[in-house]
XYZ file of C-alpha atoms in Angstrom:
431
model
C 5.333 30.547 11.249
C 1.481 30.435 10.768
C -0.313 27.252 13.187
C -3.773 27.227 12.571
C -6.570 24.236 13.636
C -6.851 23.815 10.051
C -2.967 22.721 10.249
C -0.673 20.311 11.474
C 3.226 22.018 11.615
C 5.313 19.214 10.684
C 9.492 19.617 11.352
C 11.743 18.610 8.577
C 15.061 17.835 8.526
C 18.478 19.240 7.563
C 19.236 16.047 4.986
C 18.457 12.914 4.248
C 20.527 10.006 2.860
C 20.137 6.212 1.660
C 22.158 3.396 1.743
C 22.427 1.008 -0.611
C 24.389 -2.390 -0.628
C 25.244 -5.066 -3.720
C 26.741 -8.799 -2.039
C 29.632 -9.634 -3.741
C 31.968 -13.047 -3.998
C 35.531 -10.869 -4.862
C 36.086 -7.516 -5.600
C 33.394 -5.874 -8.298
C 34.865 -6.304 -11.788
C 34.153 -2.815 -13.144
C 34.172 0.430 -11.774
C 30.002 1.983 -11.049
C 30.861 4.707 -13.482
C 31.214 1.696 -16.216
C 28.206 0.317 -14.698
C 26.222 3.362 -14.986
C 26.678 4.531 -18.330
C 25.969 0.807 -19.328
C 22.177 1.807 -18.866
C 22.547 4.573 -21.024
C 19.147 4.028 -23.212
C 17.953 2.094 -20.795
C 17.309 3.845 -17.821
C 15.142 7.334 -17.841
C 16.265 11.179 -17.824
C 16.543 12.465 -15.933
C 17.883 9.619 -13.138
C 21.082 8.561 -15.335
C 22.426 12.371 -15.263
C 21.775 12.250 -11.754
C 22.932 9.370 -11.494
C 26.521 10.187 -13.446
C 26.255 13.832 -11.459
C 26.296 12.649 -7.823
C 28.573 9.749 -8.577
C 31.162 12.741 -9.704
C 30.065 14.691 -6.620
C 30.590 14.685 -2.588
C 27.241 14.246 -2.056
C 28.092 10.016 -3.494
C 30.192 7.869 -2.227
C 30.206 4.214 -3.932
C 32.935 2.336 -0.999
C 33.601 -1.964 -1.234
C 35.187 -3.412 1.976
C 34.844 -6.830 3.763
C 31.720 -8.257 4.181
C 33.407 -8.415 7.799
C 33.352 -5.457 8.706
C 29.587 -5.468 8.763
C 27.484 -6.080 11.290
C 25.151 -9.063 9.936
C 23.047 -8.589 8.489
C 18.968 -10.151 9.830
C 18.698 -12.551 8.027
C 14.846 -12.994 9.748
C 14.131 -9.742 9.194
C 15.061 -9.730 5.242
C 12.775 -13.364 4.863
C 10.043 -11.537 6.812
C 10.254 -8.797 3.995
C 10.094 -10.987 0.895
C 13.723 -12.229 0.099
C 14.097 -15.188 -0.855
C 16.516 -18.622 -0.128
C 18.378 -17.492 -3.237
C 19.238 -14.281 -2.207
C 20.170 -15.195 1.504
C 22.299 -17.893 -0.188
C 24.291 -15.659 -2.344
C 24.312 -13.145 0.861
C 26.074 -15.855 3.357
C 28.678 -16.471 0.646
C 29.771 -13.184 -0.280
C 33.233 -12.265 1.281
C 32.434 -8.224 0.151
C 30.094 -4.988 -0.284
C 29.772 -3.070 -2.131
C 28.098 0.424 -0.211
C 26.676 2.952 -2.156
C 25.033 6.189 -0.036
C 23.772 9.360 -1.082
C 23.099 12.728 1.065
C 20.800 15.370 -0.514
C 18.179 18.436 0.688
C 14.470 17.122 1.597
C 12.530 18.213 -1.573
C 11.275 16.310 -4.981
C 13.338 14.588 -6.253
C 14.825 12.637 -3.931
C 17.675 13.090 -5.637
C 19.820 11.134 -2.755
C 16.746 8.289 -3.495
C 17.287 7.864 -7.084
C 21.043 8.082 -6.855
C 21.905 5.784 -4.981
C 19.169 3.737 -6.359
C 20.267 3.575 -10.043
C 24.005 2.988 -9.012
C 23.328 0.544 -6.920
C 20.815 -1.349 -9.394
C 24.409 -1.482 -12.697
C 26.774 -2.297 -10.077
C 24.706 -5.511 -8.880
C 24.069 -6.112 -12.452
C 27.659 -6.405 -13.458
C 27.879 -8.835 -11.529
C 24.490 -11.023 -11.460
C 24.020 -10.136 -7.776
C 21.735 -8.481 -5.526
C 20.266 -4.647 -4.452
C 19.921 -4.835 -0.101
C 17.690 -1.435 0.428
C 19.061 -0.918 3.620
C 16.269 1.773 4.857
C 13.649 -1.417 4.133
C 15.830 -4.293 4.582
C 14.584 -5.336 1.088
C 16.373 -7.727 -1.502
C 15.450 -6.395 -4.810
C 17.091 -7.690 -8.368
C 18.501 -5.193 -10.656
C 15.880 -5.732 -13.375
C 13.181 -4.814 -9.871
C 15.234 -2.284 -8.759
C 15.369 -0.289 -12.178
C 11.850 -0.746 -12.974
C 11.034 1.130 -9.351
C 12.836 4.508 -10.351
C 10.888 7.105 -12.097
C 10.226 6.751 -16.783
C 10.115 8.690 -18.957
C 7.354 10.672 -17.651
C 8.999 11.062 -13.960
C 5.966 8.779 -12.135
C 6.697 5.953 -10.258
C 4.584 3.024 -8.257
C 5.105 4.831 -4.163
C 4.131 0.738 -3.422
C 7.944 0.000 -5.141
C 8.946 2.482 -2.121
C 6.765 2.605 0.650
C 5.559 -0.141 2.138
C 3.031 -1.220 4.905
C 3.930 -4.081 7.166
C 0.918 -4.775 10.266
C 1.088 -6.498 13.444
C -2.055 -6.996 16.008
C -2.820 -6.446 19.612
C -5.723 -6.882 21.905
C -7.003 -3.390 19.835
C -6.848 -5.251 16.624
C -4.506 -4.423 13.940
C -1.596 -1.909 13.683
C -0.790 -0.905 10.419
C 2.276 2.062 9.971
C 4.408 2.721 6.581
C 7.630 2.581 6.334
C 9.155 4.849 3.749
C 7.738 7.656 3.657
C 11.182 9.240 6.029
C 13.301 8.347 2.750
C 11.592 11.360 2.079
C 11.984 13.161 5.017
C 7.949 12.959 5.604
C 7.412 11.079 9.422
C 5.575 7.408 9.215
C 1.999 6.997 9.145
C 0.250 4.950 11.541
C -3.363 3.782 12.272
C -4.516 1.874 15.112
C -7.192 -0.362 15.807
C -7.901 -1.478 12.212
C -11.162 -4.746 11.833
C -9.159 -7.860 11.194
C -11.069 -8.198 7.962
C -9.715 -4.798 6.418
C -5.889 -6.414 6.336
C -5.851 -5.541 2.503
C -7.785 -2.290 2.323
C -6.789 -0.729 4.809
C -3.074 -1.470 3.743
C -4.130 -0.028 0.195
C -6.123 3.488 1.999
C -3.028 3.726 3.892
C -0.678 3.896 0.714
C -3.645 6.095 -1.225
C -2.913 8.356 2.146
C 1.091 7.957 1.842
C 0.732 9.547 -1.620
C -1.679 12.150 -0.947
C 0.312 13.628 1.913
C 3.377 13.246 0.203
C 2.121 15.651 -2.867
C 1.917 17.963 0.253
C 4.560 17.246 1.550
C 6.522 18.397 -1.205
C 4.558 20.734 -2.269
C 5.792 22.322 1.155
C 9.293 22.454 0.098
C 9.741 23.820 -3.295
C 11.342 27.342 -1.798
C 14.870 27.990 -2.252
C 15.693 27.375 1.235
C 14.727 24.347 3.516
C 11.804 25.328 5.869
C 11.932 24.412 9.620
C 8.685 23.179 9.161
C 5.331 21.694 6.444
C 2.203 22.874 7.164
C 0.086 19.338 6.591
C -3.480 19.641 6.160
C -5.695 18.349 9.849
C -7.994 16.065 7.729
C -6.715 15.150 5.038
C -8.828 13.821 1.918
C -7.388 10.003 -0.026
C -9.380 9.100 -2.650
C -9.689 5.633 -5.551
C -7.593 7.903 -7.533
C -4.800 8.362 -4.480
C -4.847 4.492 -4.026
C -4.489 3.578 -7.845
C -1.771 5.859 -8.537
C -0.062 4.918 -5.528
C -0.462 0.976 -7.190
C 0.385 2.478 -10.937
C -2.947 1.969 -11.931
C -3.894 5.422 -12.425
C -6.780 4.123 -15.254
C -7.934 1.894 -13.233
C -8.853 4.576 -10.929
C -13.363 5.200 -10.345
C -15.170 7.673 -9.542
C -15.246 7.148 -5.342
C -16.379 9.509 -2.748
C -12.889 10.669 -0.946
C -12.419 9.926 2.401
C -11.632 12.034 5.356
C -8.979 11.232 7.940
C -7.436 13.016 10.165
C -3.682 13.512 11.024
C -2.758 14.132 14.658
C 1.160 13.764 15.526
C 2.677 11.386 18.006
C 5.773 12.159 19.027
C 8.335 9.379 20.501
C 9.380 9.574 23.987
C 11.944 7.429 23.366
C 14.271 9.192 21.830
C 15.488 6.131 20.437
C 11.478 5.266 18.933
C 10.530 7.265 15.540
C 7.436 9.834 16.005
C 4.412 8.876 14.201
C 1.455 11.240 12.112
C -1.463 8.984 13.420
C -4.140 8.608 11.093
C -7.725 8.769 12.940
C -11.610 9.608 11.875
C -12.561 13.403 11.673
C -12.933 14.900 14.823
C -16.682 14.121 16.160
C -17.615 10.689 14.606
C -19.463 8.447 16.531
C -18.658 5.252 17.435
C -15.756 3.108 17.452
C -12.804 4.519 15.260
C -13.053 0.704 13.905
C -16.193 1.140 12.590
C -15.278 3.973 10.649
C -11.959 2.125 8.849
C -14.652 0.072 7.578
C -16.548 2.132 5.597
C -14.586 4.242 4.605
C -12.389 1.056 2.871
C -16.833 0.299 1.611
C -16.564 4.055 -0.133
C -13.459 4.113 -1.290
C -13.397 0.365 -2.963
C -17.222 1.294 -4.230
C -17.007 -1.343 -7.674
C -19.792 -3.031 -5.802
C -22.222 -1.885 -3.537
C -24.386 -2.938 0.401
C -27.697 -3.146 0.469
C -29.281 -4.370 -2.937
C -32.618 -5.339 -3.780
C -34.320 -6.806 -6.447
C -36.894 -9.839 -7.465
C -36.315 -10.559 -11.335
C -36.793 -13.850 -13.816
C -35.598 -14.468 -16.822
C -33.811 -11.543 -17.480
C -29.787 -10.178 -17.123
C -30.131 -10.241 -13.316
C -30.936 -14.162 -12.807
C -27.774 -14.239 -15.634
C -25.807 -13.068 -13.249
C -26.882 -14.865 -10.095
C -26.137 -17.751 -12.028
C -23.438 -17.272 -13.487
C -21.940 -16.113 -10.082
C -23.681 -19.299 -8.045
C -21.828 -21.679 -11.339
C -18.223 -20.499 -9.803
C -19.334 -20.505 -6.613
C -16.777 -23.543 -6.652
C -14.215 -22.626 -8.179
C -13.825 -19.404 -5.827
C -13.696 -21.278 -2.894
C -10.683 -23.943 -3.807
C -8.784 -20.492 -4.943
C -9.368 -19.004 -1.484
C -9.181 -22.108 0.990
C -5.498 -23.085 -1.833
C -4.395 -19.595 -0.724
C -4.380 -18.931 -4.840
C -6.127 -15.746 -4.951
C -4.178 -12.949 -6.534
C -1.564 -10.845 -3.632
C -2.913 -9.078 -1.627
C -6.947 -9.230 -2.562
C -9.782 -10.040 -1.077
C -13.005 -12.387 -1.828
C -16.568 -11.003 -0.427
C -19.884 -12.806 -1.020
C -23.118 -10.983 -1.782
C -26.474 -13.105 0.102
C -29.746 -12.240 1.140
C -31.365 -11.404 4.362
C -35.239 -11.848 4.743
C -37.352 -8.970 5.161
C -40.909 -8.493 4.789
C -40.398 -6.641 1.824
C -37.933 -8.622 0.064
C -34.779 -10.489 0.949
C -32.093 -7.671 1.891
C -29.097 -8.547 -0.312
C -25.516 -7.321 1.714
C -21.596 -7.635 1.035
C -19.360 -9.732 3.849
C -15.379 -10.352 3.479
C -14.143 -13.605 3.436
C -12.519 -14.586 6.654
C -12.883 -18.509 6.612
C -14.619 -20.949 4.425
C -13.681 -24.329 6.213
C -16.446 -26.551 4.320
C -18.384 -26.126 1.160
C -21.801 -24.866 3.093
C -20.861 -22.643 5.347
C -18.385 -19.319 5.071
C -17.562 -17.687 8.572
C -16.798 -13.451 7.204
C -17.161 -9.887 8.701
C -20.124 -7.329 7.435
C -19.155 -4.548 4.422
C -22.436 -2.956 5.425
C -25.187 -2.246 7.752
C -28.048 -3.997 7.389
C -31.521 -2.407 7.560
C -32.862 -5.417 7.726
C -30.563 -6.905 10.620
C -29.527 -4.722 13.187
C -26.794 -6.942 14.456
C -25.766 -7.219 10.676
C -23.903 -3.945 10.996
C -20.238 -3.120 9.308
C -16.915 -5.014 10.986
C -19.609 -8.022 12.772
C -18.077 -11.454 12.530
C -20.577 -13.253 9.745
C -21.939 -16.469 8.651
C -23.274 -17.044 5.525
C -24.574 -19.993 3.941
C -23.884 -20.501 0.727
C -27.337 -21.190 -0.320
C -28.034 -17.614 0.554
C -24.689 -16.590 -1.922
C -26.022 -14.636 -5.042
C -22.829 -13.180 -6.140
C -19.171 -12.919 -5.215
C -15.919 -10.490 -6.140
C -12.301 -10.302 -5.771
C -11.163 -6.884 -5.131
C -7.967 -5.245 -4.965
C -6.979 -1.781 -3.495
C -8.061 -1.055 -6.909
C -11.557 -2.498 -6.827
C -13.373 -5.405 -8.556
C -10.972 -7.774 -10.234
C -13.360 -10.853 -10.375
C -16.348 -11.385 -10.476
C -19.246 -8.875 -9.111
C -21.930 -9.677 -11.976
C -24.846 -8.663 -10.596
C -23.316 -4.892 -9.476
C -22.607 -4.936 -13.171
C -26.056 -5.112 -13.950
C -26.691 -2.571 -11.370
C -23.955 -0.671 -13.284
C -25.415 -0.900 -16.580
C -28.116 1.769 -16.756
C -30.578 -0.948 -16.412
C -32.301 -1.287 -12.814
C -34.117 -4.138 -11.514
C -37.198 -3.359 -10.249
C -37.544 -3.771 -6.154
C -38.812 -6.899 -4.430
C -42.047 -6.980 -2.963
């Protein structure tokens, strides 16, 4: 095996397995084969044929057992991963579990996951029940489980298979992926992420997972399963990777790529998991958190920092007026938690300078009173050395000239001044 400073050898497991449960009151109404046959025309190939083939092979087993034979599924963890009260109530009322298990070699396609999820969804649909993904500790209704499977072009949304939970400690936020081990790859982690990057860094992790999973499966295309796959030490993540992972390839912009250094973090406890850590490239000055903030600013560049302008009676003035008129509604939705899931509210405001105001963006973290906005800077200011990426800022609402709602694919709403700048009619600099 060739080992260089440019590649990291990552061990490959000999085989992979998937387990799905279908809780039900009583026994199944139809056989698994009949349930899968009912999906004809609704489930794309090759998944439908793959499910039928694996049902007839020793690679898959489907058993029905009394629920008392199993350890209790932890309701607190199920709730943390999205279980509803109705789903937990159906689980509590269940007398039996249908257990769908499949095994396959590492590589693409992940036949064990696709086939097992398809069969479990078919069985659950036949009894109007639920699917429990044991790996992710998630409830899936049958329709959601079926939608997560590949379409006619073989495409999936990675967010349907890989979660990005996080927790907080004294160093900042600790992000991990949960789902890459389905495909044989070690999970990713990043530590020391600034608190205001909760949504943005989760999207970056998802995009990185998409890029590394592609490199991983490319290394598993031979007839024999290798002992190691060599992954690039410097992983490149782009806005396209993020958009594709979220199932929106048409929404990606031409963002510059971001480099992340891949490090193997082996577990010291035999019962614990090893990770692939994502870090700034070697030699990056300053704390890691500052690099992560800069990476997010690069990847989500639908808005730009450090905008200078001073014009009246033109498109820019109308853009500012539009943003200010809608600012109260934006605050009301932010305070009520009514902004889109996995989105971030940002505001643009002016900093005084010798040559006129410098306009910078900040992520909103708190907005208790209409007059004052508490947030964190999304850029380094040239006119005020205390305003750095990730630094806390307090913004007077009267200084706000624009606002936007962002998610992992770019601007969802707002950003009127940036739209003017992107229109090819740049305003003149302030003097």
